[in-house]
CSV table of C-alpha atoms and ligand atoms in Angstrom, one decimal:
chain,number,residue,atom,x,y,z
A,278,MET,CA,-162.4,115.1,-119.5
A,279,ASP,CA,-164.9,117.7,-120.8
A,280,ASN,CA,-167.3,115.3,-122.5
A,281,LEU,CA,-167.8,113.0,-119.6
A,282,THR,CA,-170.4,115.2,-118.0
A,283,PHE,CA,-172.9,117.6,-119.6
A,284,GLY,CA,-175.5,120.1,-118.6
A,285,PRO,CA,-177.0,120.9,-116.3
A,286,VAL,CA,-180.1,120.1,-118.2
A,287,VAL,CA,-183.5,121.4,-117.0
A,288,SER,CA,-186.4,119.0,-117.4
A,289,ARG,CA,-190.0,119.2,-116.3
A,290,ARG,CA,-189.8,115.7,-114.9
A,291,PHE,CA,-186.5,115.8,-113.0
A,292,GLY,CA,-185.7,119.4,-112.4
A,293,VAL,CA,-182.0,120.4,-112.8
A,294,SER,CA,-179.8,117.5,-113.7
A,295,LEU,CA,-176.1,117.0,-114.3
A,296,GLY,CA,-175.7,114.4,-117.0
A,297,VAL,CA,-173.0,111.7,-117.0
A,298,ASP,CA,-172.3,110.1,-120.4
A,299,LEU,CA,-171.1,106.5,-119.9
A,300,SER,CA,-170.3,106.0,-123.6
A,301,PRO,CA,-168.8,109.4,-124.7
A,302,HIS,CA,-166.9,108.2,-127.7
A,303,ALA,CA,-169.4,106.1,-129.7
A,304,LYS,CA,-173.0,104.6,-129.5
A,305,GLN,CA,-172.8,101.4,-127.6
A,306,CYS,CA,-176.3,100.0,-127.0
A,307,ASN,CA,-178.0,96.6,-126.8
A,308,PHE,CA,-181.0,98.1,-128.7
A,309,ASP,CA,-181.2,100.0,-132.0
A,310,CYS,CA,-184.5,101.8,-131.5
A,311,LEU,CA,-186.3,103.3,-134.5
A,312,TYR,CA,-186.7,106.5,-132.6
A,313,CYS,CA,-183.1,106.8,-131.2
A,314,GLU,CA,-181.7,110.3,-131.3
A,315,LEU,CA,-178.3,108.8,-132.2
A,316,SER,CA,-177.3,107.4,-135.6
A,317,PRO,CA,-178.3,103.8,-136.3
A,318,ALA,CA,-175.8,101.2,-134.9
A,319,LYS,CA,-175.7,97.5,-134.7
A,320,PRO,CA,-176.8,96.4,-131.1
A,321,VAL,CA,-174.0,95.1,-128.9
A,322,ASP,CA,-174.0,93.3,-125.5
A,323,ARG,CA,-171.1,95.2,-123.9
A,324,ALA,CA,-169.4,98.6,-124.0
A,325,ILE,CA,-165.7,98.4,-124.7
A,326,ASP,CA,-164.6,101.9,-125.6
A,327,VAL,CA,-165.1,103.6,-122.2
A,328,PRO,CA,-163.2,105.8,-119.7
A,329,GLN,CA,-162.4,104.6,-116.2
A,330,ALA,CA,-164.6,105.3,-113.2
A,331,ASN,CA,-162.0,107.6,-111.6
A,332,ALA,CA,-162.1,109.9,-114.6
A,333,TYR,CA,-165.9,110.2,-114.1
A,334,LEU,CA,-165.6,110.9,-110.4
A,335,GLU,CA,-163.1,113.7,-111.0
A,336,ALA,CA,-165.4,115.2,-113.8
A,337,ILE,CA,-168.5,114.9,-111.5
A,338,VAL,CA,-166.7,116.7,-108.6
A,339,CYS,CA,-165.6,119.5,-111.0
A,340,ALA,CA,-169.0,119.9,-112.5
A,341,LEU,CA,-170.7,120.0,-109.1
A,342,GLU,CA,-168.4,122.8,-108.0
A,343,LYS,CA,-169.6,124.8,-111.0
A,344,TYR,CA,-173.3,123.7,-110.8
A,345,PRO,CA,-174.1,123.1,-107.1
A,346,GLN,CA,-177.8,123.8,-107.8
A,347,ALA,CA,-178.3,120.5,-109.6
A,348,ASP,CA,-181.0,118.3,-108.1
A,349,TYR,CA,-179.9,115.0,-109.8
A,350,ILE,CA,-176.8,113.3,-111.1
A,351,THR,CA,-178.1,111.4,-114.1
A,352,LEU,CA,-176.2,108.3,-115.4
A,353,THR,CA,-177.0,108.1,-119.1
A,354,ALA,CA,-175.0,107.3,-122.3
A,355,ASN,CA,-174.7,107.4,-126.0
A,356,GLY,CA,-176.3,104.0,-125.7
A,357,GLU,CA,-177.2,101.9,-122.7
A,358,PRO,CA,-175.5,103.0,-119.4
A,359,THR,CA,-175.7,99.6,-117.7
A,360,LEU,CA,-173.3,98.2,-120.3
A,361,TYR,CA,-170.6,100.4,-118.7
A,362,PRO,CA,-168.3,97.8,-117.2
A,363,TYR,CA,-167.3,99.9,-114.1
A,364,LEU,CA,-170.8,100.8,-113.2
A,365,GLU,CA,-170.6,99.4,-109.6
A,366,GLU,CA,-167.3,101.2,-108.9
A,367,LEU,CA,-168.8,104.5,-110.3
A,368,VAL,CA,-172.0,104.2,-108.3
A,369,VAL,CA,-170.1,103.4,-105.0
A,370,GLY,CA,-167.8,106.3,-105.8
A,371,ILE,CA,-170.6,108.8,-106.3
A,372,LYS,CA,-172.3,107.7,-103.1
A,373,SER,CA,-169.1,108.1,-101.2
A,374,LEU,CA,-169.0,111.8,-102.3
A,375,HIS,CA,-172.0,112.4,-100.0
A,376,VAL,CA,-173.4,115.1,-102.2
A,377,LYS,CA,-177.0,116.5,-101.8
A,378,GLN,CA,-177.9,115.4,-105.4
A,379,LYS,CA,-179.9,112.3,-105.9
A,380,LEU,CA,-178.6,109.7,-108.3
A,381,LEU,CA,-180.7,108.7,-111.3
A,382,ILE,CA,-180.1,106.2,-114.1
A,383,LEU,CA,-181.9,106.0,-117.4
A,384,SER,CA,-181.9,102.5,-118.8
A,385,ASN,CA,-183.6,100.5,-121.5
A,386,SER,CA,-184.3,97.7,-119.0
A,387,ALA,CA,-182.7,94.9,-121.0
A,388,THR,CA,-179.8,94.2,-118.6
A,389,LEU,CA,-182.0,93.9,-115.5
A,390,CYS,CA,-182.2,90.1,-116.3
A,391,ASN,CA,-178.6,90.2,-115.0
A,392,ALA,CA,-178.8,89.8,-111.2
A,393,ASN,CA,-175.6,91.8,-110.7
A,394,ILE,CA,-177.0,94.8,-112.7
A,395,ALA,CA,-180.3,94.6,-110.7
A,396,ARG,CA,-178.3,94.6,-107.5
A,397,ILE,CA,-176.3,97.7,-108.6
A,398,LEU,CA,-179.4,99.5,-109.7
A,399,SER,CA,-181.1,98.8,-106.4
A,400,THR,CA,-178.6,101.1,-104.7
A,401,ILE,CA,-179.5,104.1,-107.0
A,402,ASP,CA,-182.1,106.6,-105.8
A,403,VAL,CA,-184.2,106.8,-108.9
A,404,VAL,CA,-184.3,104.2,-111.7
A,405,LYS,CA,-186.0,105.1,-114.9
A,406,LEU,CA,-186.6,102.2,-117.3
A,407,SER,CA,-187.9,102.3,-120.8
A,408,LEU,CA,-190.7,99.9,-121.7
A,409,ASP,CA,-192.1,100.7,-125.2
A,410,ALA,CA,-194.1,97.5,-125.8
A,411,ALA,CA,-195.2,94.4,-123.8
A,412,ASP,CA,-195.6,92.1,-126.8
A,413,GLU,CA,-192.7,90.5,-128.5
A,414,LYS,CA,-193.6,91.6,-132.1
A,415,THR,CA,-193.9,95.3,-131.3
A,416,PHE,CA,-190.9,95.2,-129.1
A,417,LYS,CA,-188.7,93.7,-131.8
A,418,ARG,CA,-190.0,96.0,-134.4
A,419,LEU,CA,-189.5,99.2,-132.4
A,420,ASP,CA,-186.5,98.6,-130.2
A,421,ARG,CA,-184.5,96.2,-132.5
A,422,PRO,CA,-182.7,94.4,-129.6
A,423,PHE,CA,-179.5,92.4,-129.4
A,424,LYS,CA,-180.2,88.8,-130.3
A,425,GLY,CA,-181.6,86.6,-127.5
A,426,LEU,CA,-183.4,89.5,-125.7
A,427,HIS,CA,-187.1,88.9,-125.2
A,428,VAL,CA,-189.6,91.3,-123.8
A,429,LYS,CA,-191.4,88.7,-121.6
A,430,ASP,CA,-188.0,88.1,-119.8
A,431,ILE,CA,-187.4,91.8,-119.5
A,432,ILE,CA,-190.9,92.4,-118.0
A,433,ALA,CA,-190.4,89.6,-115.6
A,434,SER,CA,-187.0,91.1,-114.5
A,435,ILE,CA,-188.6,94.5,-114.0
A,436,GLU,CA,-191.3,93.0,-111.9
A,437,ALA,CA,-188.8,91.2,-109.7
A,438,PHE,CA,-186.7,94.4,-109.5
A,439,SER,CA,-189.8,96.4,-108.5
A,440,ARG,CA,-190.5,94.0,-105.6
A,441,MET,CA,-187.1,94.3,-104.1
A,442,TYR,CA,-186.2,98.0,-104.9
A,443,CYS,CA,-186.7,100.6,-102.2
A,444,GLY,CA,-186.0,103.7,-104.4
A,445,THR,CA,-188.3,105.4,-106.9
A,446,LEU,CA,-189.0,103.3,-110.1
A,447,VAL,CA,-190.2,105.3,-113.1
A,448,LEU,CA,-191.2,103.6,-116.4
A,449,GLU,CA,-191.1,105.5,-119.7
A,450,VAL,CA,-193.1,104.6,-122.8
A,451,LEU,CA,-192.2,106.3,-126.1
A,452,VAL,CA,-194.9,106.2,-128.7
A,453,VAL,CA,-194.1,105.8,-132.5
A,454,LYS,CA,-196.8,106.3,-135.1
A,455,GLY,CA,-197.9,103.1,-136.7
A,456,VAL,CA,-195.8,100.9,-134.4
A,457,ASN,CA,-197.0,101.0,-130.8
A,458,ASP,CA,-199.8,103.5,-131.0
A,459,THR,CA,-202.7,101.1,-130.8
A,460,GLU,CA,-205.2,100.6,-127.9
A,461,ALA,CA,-204.2,96.9,-128.0
A,462,ALA,CA,-200.5,97.7,-127.6
A,463,PHE,CA,-201.3,99.9,-124.6
A,464,ASP,CA,-203.7,97.5,-123.0
A,465,CYS,CA,-200.9,94.9,-123.2
A,466,LEU,CA,-198.5,97.5,-121.6
A,467,ASN,CA,-201.1,98.3,-118.9
A,468,ALA,CA,-201.3,94.7,-117.9
A,469,ALA,CA,-197.5,94.6,-117.4
A,470,ILE,CA,-197.5,97.9,-115.7
A,471,GLY,CA,-200.2,96.7,-113.3
A,472,ARG,CA,-197.9,93.9,-112.3
A,473,ILE,CA,-194.8,96.1,-112.0
A,474,GLN,CA,-196.4,98.9,-110.0
A,475,PRO,CA,-193.9,101.7,-110.7
A,476,ALA,CA,-194.1,105.0,-108.9
A,477,ARG,CA,-194.8,106.8,-112.1
A,478,VAL,CA,-195.2,106.2,-115.9
A,479,ASP,CA,-193.9,108.8,-118.3
A,480,VAL,CA,-195.6,108.7,-121.8
A,481,GLY,CA,-194.0,110.7,-124.6
A,482,THR,CA,-193.4,110.6,-128.3
A,483,ILE,CA,-190.7,111.6,-130.8
A,484,ALA,CA,-189.4,115.1,-130.1
A,485,ARG,CA,-186.1,115.1,-131.9
A,486,PRO,CA,-184.9,113.8,-135.3
A,487,PRO,CA,-185.0,110.0,-135.1
A,488,ALA,CA,-182.5,107.4,-136.4
A,489,TYR,CA,-185.0,105.9,-138.9
A,490,GLN,CA,-187.9,107.3,-140.9
A,491,VAL,CA,-190.5,107.3,-138.2
A,492,GLU,CA,-192.9,109.9,-136.7
A,493,GLY,CA,-194.4,110.7,-133.4
A,494,VAL,CA,-198.1,110.8,-132.7
A,495,ASP,CA,-200.2,114.0,-132.0
A,496,VAL,CA,-200.9,115.1,-128.5
A,497,VAL,CA,-204.6,114.0,-128.6
A,498,THR,CA,-203.6,110.5,-129.5
A,499,LEU,CA,-200.8,110.5,-126.9
A,500,HIS,CA,-203.4,111.5,-124.2
A,501,ALA,CA,-205.9,108.9,-125.4
A,502,LEU,CA,-203.2,106.1,-125.2
A,503,ALA,CA,-201.9,107.3,-121.9
A,504,ALA,CA,-205.4,107.2,-120.5
A,505,ARG,CA,-205.4,103.4,-121.0
A,506,ILE,CA,-202.8,103.2,-118.2
A,507,THR,CA,-204.6,102.9,-115.0
A,508,GLY,CA,-203.8,102.7,-111.3
A,509,VAL,CA,-200.5,104.5,-111.3
A,510,PRO,CA,-199.5,108.2,-111.7
A,511,VAL,CA,-199.0,109.0,-115.4
A,512,SER,CA,-197.1,112.0,-116.8
A,513,VAL,CA,-197.8,112.9,-120.4
A,514,ALA,CA,-195.4,115.1,-122.5
A,515,GLN,CA,-197.6,118.1,-122.9
A,516,ASN,CA,-198.0,120.7,-125.6
A,517,ALA,CA,-200.0,123.6,-124.2
A,518,SER,CA,-201.3,124.8,-127.6
A,519,TYR,CA,-202.9,121.4,-128.4
A,520,ALA,CA,-204.3,120.0,-125.2
A,521,GLN,CA,-208.0,120.2,-124.8
A,522,LYS,CA,-209.5,121.8,-121.7
A,523,HIS,CA,-211.9,119.7,-119.7
A,524,ASP,CA,-214.7,120.8,-117.3
A,525,PHE,CA,-215.4,118.6,-114.3
A,526,ASP,CA,-218.0,118.7,-111.5
A,527,GLU,CA,-216.9,117.4,-108.1
A,528,VAL,CA,-218.1,113.8,-108.7
A,529,GLY,CA,-216.4,113.6,-112.1
A,530,LEU,CA,-213.2,115.1,-110.7
A,531,MET,CA,-213.0,112.7,-107.7
A,532,ALA,CA,-213.7,109.8,-110.1
A,533,LEU,CA,-210.9,110.9,-112.4
A,534,LEU,CA,-208.4,111.3,-109.5
A,535,ASP,CA,-209.4,108.0,-108.0
A,536,LYS,CA,-208.6,106.2,-111.3
A,537,ARG,CA,-205.7,108.4,-112.5
A,538,PRO,CA,-203.7,110.9,-110.4
A,539,GLN,CA,-203.2,114.1,-112.3
A,540,SER,CA,-199.9,116.0,-112.5
A,541,MET,CA,-199.7,119.8,-112.1
A,542,ASP,CA,-199.1,120.0,-115.9
A,543,ASP,CA,-202.2,117.9,-116.5
A,544,VAL,CA,-204.2,120.3,-114.4
A,545,LYS,CA,-202.6,123.4,-116.0
A,546,TYR,CA,-203.0,122.4,-119.6
A,547,SER,CA,-206.2,120.3,-119.6
A,548,PHE,CA,-208.4,121.6,-116.8
A,549,SER,CA,-210.8,124.5,-117.3
A,550,SER,CA,-210.4,127.5,-115.0
A,551,ARG,CA,-213.5,126.4,-113.1
A,552,SER,CA,-212.2,122.9,-112.6
A,553,GLN,CA,-208.9,124.3,-111.4
A,554,ILE,CA,-210.7,126.3,-108.7
A,555,LEU,CA,-212.8,123.3,-107.8
A,556,LEU,CA,-209.6,121.2,-107.4
A,557,LYS,CA,-208.0,123.9,-105.1
A,558,GLY,CA,-211.1,123.7,-102.9
A,559,LEU,CA,-211.0,119.9,-102.7
A,560,VAL,CA,-207.3,120.2,-101.6
A,561,SER,CA,-208.0,122.7,-98.9
A,562,ARG,CA,-210.9,120.5,-97.6
A,563,GLY,CA,-208.5,117.5,-97.5
A,564,LYS,CA,-210.5,115.5,-100.0
A,565,VAL,CA,-207.6,115.6,-102.5
A,566,ARG,CA,-204.0,115.2,-101.5
A,567,MET,CA,-200.6,116.0,-103.2
A,568,GLN,CA,-198.0,113.3,-103.8
A,569,THR,CA,-194.5,113.9,-105.1
A,570,VAL,CA,-193.1,111.2,-107.3
A,571,ALA,CA,-189.5,111.6,-108.4
A,572,GLY,CA,-189.7,115.3,-108.4
A,573,MET,CA,-193.2,115.6,-110.0
A,574,ASP,CA,-196.3,116.6,-108.0
A,575,PHE,CA,-199.5,114.8,-108.5
A,576,TYR,CA,-203.1,115.3,-107.2
A,577,ARG,CA,-204.7,112.2,-106.0
A,578,VAL,CA,-207.5,111.0,-103.7
B,1196,SF4,S1,-182.1,102.3,-125.9
B,1196,SF4,FE1,-181.7,104.5,-126.1
B,1196,SF4,S2,-179.6,104.7,-126.9
B,1196,SF4,FE2,-180.2,102.6,-127.2
B,1196,SF4,S3,-181.0,102.6,-129.3
B,1196,SF4,FE3,-182.8,102.9,-127.9
B,1196,SF4,S4,-183.0,105.1,-127.8
B,1196,SF4,FE4,-180.9,104.7,-128.6
C-alpha cells in the first residue's frame, strides 16, 4: 500500500500536499511529452494496471493521520490521473472523509472532451490543467498525444469546463527551448487563455531530467514569454539569482498591476527595494488589493 501515496511535498504554489499516485506500477498516459520526468512510453487511452479505489482511501486515511498538516490531497499519477477507471468512486470517497484538506487534480487536459470526466472534475476543489501550446503543430511536437487528440478540441473542452466549473481552475504552461518558446506560440496561447479565463496561469520550464533530449529556457526568456499572457494572474517559476530587479514609480506600478497581477514572489525577486516600499504604501492606502488564488497571493488593482 506504501506507494499509493507520497509526500507530503512542499511547493511554492500549493503549500503542503499529500500526493496520490493513480498509476503506481507503470507510466500510463495519453501523452508522451518531450519533457516528461518519466521514461518515454507509447501513449495509451486507458489505464489498466491500477489498484482499486478502496486501497487508495485506506492509504489516504493512514497518510493523513501521519501528516495532518497537509493543505491539499493531490491526485496525480505516473501518467494521466483521469485515465484511472475508478476516479469517480475515489473522488466521492475522499469527499465523504470530510477532511480539512482541499482536493486538487493535476491533469494534461486531454480527457476533458469526455463529458463524464468533466463532470467528475467539476466536483474537485482545484483543477490544474496543462496547456503547453495552442497550435496543433507545436502541441503534437511537444506533447506527442494519443492518436485522434487535437488541441483545438482540448481548448474548446477547457473553455466549456471553465464556464460550468465553480472551483479554482489553474492552467500550466511548460516551456521547452526551440519548441514552444516563441512569441508567436505564446500569443496563440494567450488568445486561448483569454477565452478560458482561468484563475491563474503557472509558467515554468524543465527543472528535472527529461524523457528526451530537450532543454528548458533561461529565466529571462521565461519572464519575457510569461509577460505575453495578459488579463489573468500569472505565476512564473523563479530563480532568485537570475531575476532582474525593476524600479517603478506609482504610475508605472499601477499600470503593471492593472495589466498583470504580481505574485509575492514576483515582488520579492523582481521589484527594487524602493518599489516594494511603494507597493506597501499603495496597499495600505487601499489602491492595491491582495487576492489569493489556489494558495498563492497576488497584488492587483
Ligand atoms: S502528460 Fe505528464 S505524465 Fe504524461 S507524458 Fe506528459 S509530462 Fe509525462
